[in-house]
Coordinates of C-alpha atoms in Angstrom, one line a residue:
X202 CA 1.5 -6.7 -9.7
X203 CA -0.1 -3.8 -7.9
X204 CA -3.9 -3.9 -7.3
X205 CA -6.5 -1.5 -6.0
X206 CA -8.9 -2.8 -3.4
X207 CA -12.0 -0.9 -2.5
X208 CA -13.3 -1.5 1.0
X209 CA -16.9 -0.3 1.4
X210 CA -18.0 -1.7 4.8
X211 CA -14.9 -1.4 7.0
X212 CA -13.9 1.4 9.3
X213 CA -10.3 2.7 9.3
X214 CA -9.5 0.9 12.5
X215 CA -10.9 -2.4 11.2
X216 CA -8.9 -1.9 7.9
X217 CA -5.7 -1.2 9.8
X218 CA -6.1 -4.2 12.0
X219 CA -6.9 -6.4 8.9
X220 CA -3.7 -5.2 7.1
X221 CA -1.6 -5.7 10.3
X222 CA -2.8 -9.3 10.6
X223 CA -2.2 -10.0 6.9
X224 CA 1.3 -8.6 7.1
X225 CA 2.0 -10.5 10.3
X226 CA 1.1 -13.8 8.6
X227 CA 3.6 -13.2 5.8
X228 CA 7.0 -14.8 5.9
X229 CA 10.1 -12.5 6.2
X230 CA 10.9 -13.0 2.5
X231 CA 7.3 -12.1 1.5
X232 CA 7.5 -8.9 3.7
X233 CA 10.7 -7.8 2.0
X234 CA 9.3 -8.5 -1.5
X235 CA 6.2 -6.5 -0.6
X236 CA 8.2 -3.6 0.7
X237 CA 10.3 -3.5 -2.5
X238 CA 7.2 -3.7 -4.7
X239 CA 5.8 -0.7 -2.8
X240 CA 9.1 1.2 -3.4
X241 CA 8.9 0.4 -7.1
X242 CA 5.4 1.9 -7.3
X243 CA 6.4 5.0 -5.3
X244 CA 9.4 5.5 -7.7
X245 CA 7.1 5.2 -10.7
X246 CA 4.8 7.9 -9.4
X247 CA 7.7 10.2 -8.4
X248 CA 9.2 10.1 -11.9
X249 CA 6.1 10.9 -13.8
X250 CA 6.1 14.7 -13.4
X251 CA 8.9 16.5 -11.7
X252 CA 6.8 19.7 -11.2
X253 CA 4.1 18.1 -9.0
X254 CA 4.3 17.4 -5.2
X255 CA 5.3 13.9 -4.4
X256 CA 3.4 13.2 -1.2
X257 CA 1.6 10.0 -2.3
X258 CA -1.9 9.2 -3.3
X259 CA -4.9 9.5 -0.9
X260 CA -8.3 8.3 -2.1
X261 CA -11.2 8.7 0.2
X262 CA -14.8 7.8 -0.4
X263 CA -17.8 10.0 0.6

């Protein structure tokens, strides 16, 4: 299941390093499953409205 995580006190560099370490600690099978889950989510967004640009979602805080 996809989830949204809001990080309020991390810089972009800290967040990237945290994600890198989390992914490094996954097994090969878990990495593949995570990649396919991300592909499923991307496919869902790309099929919603064919007239919109399909570049992804970027959410930035102030």
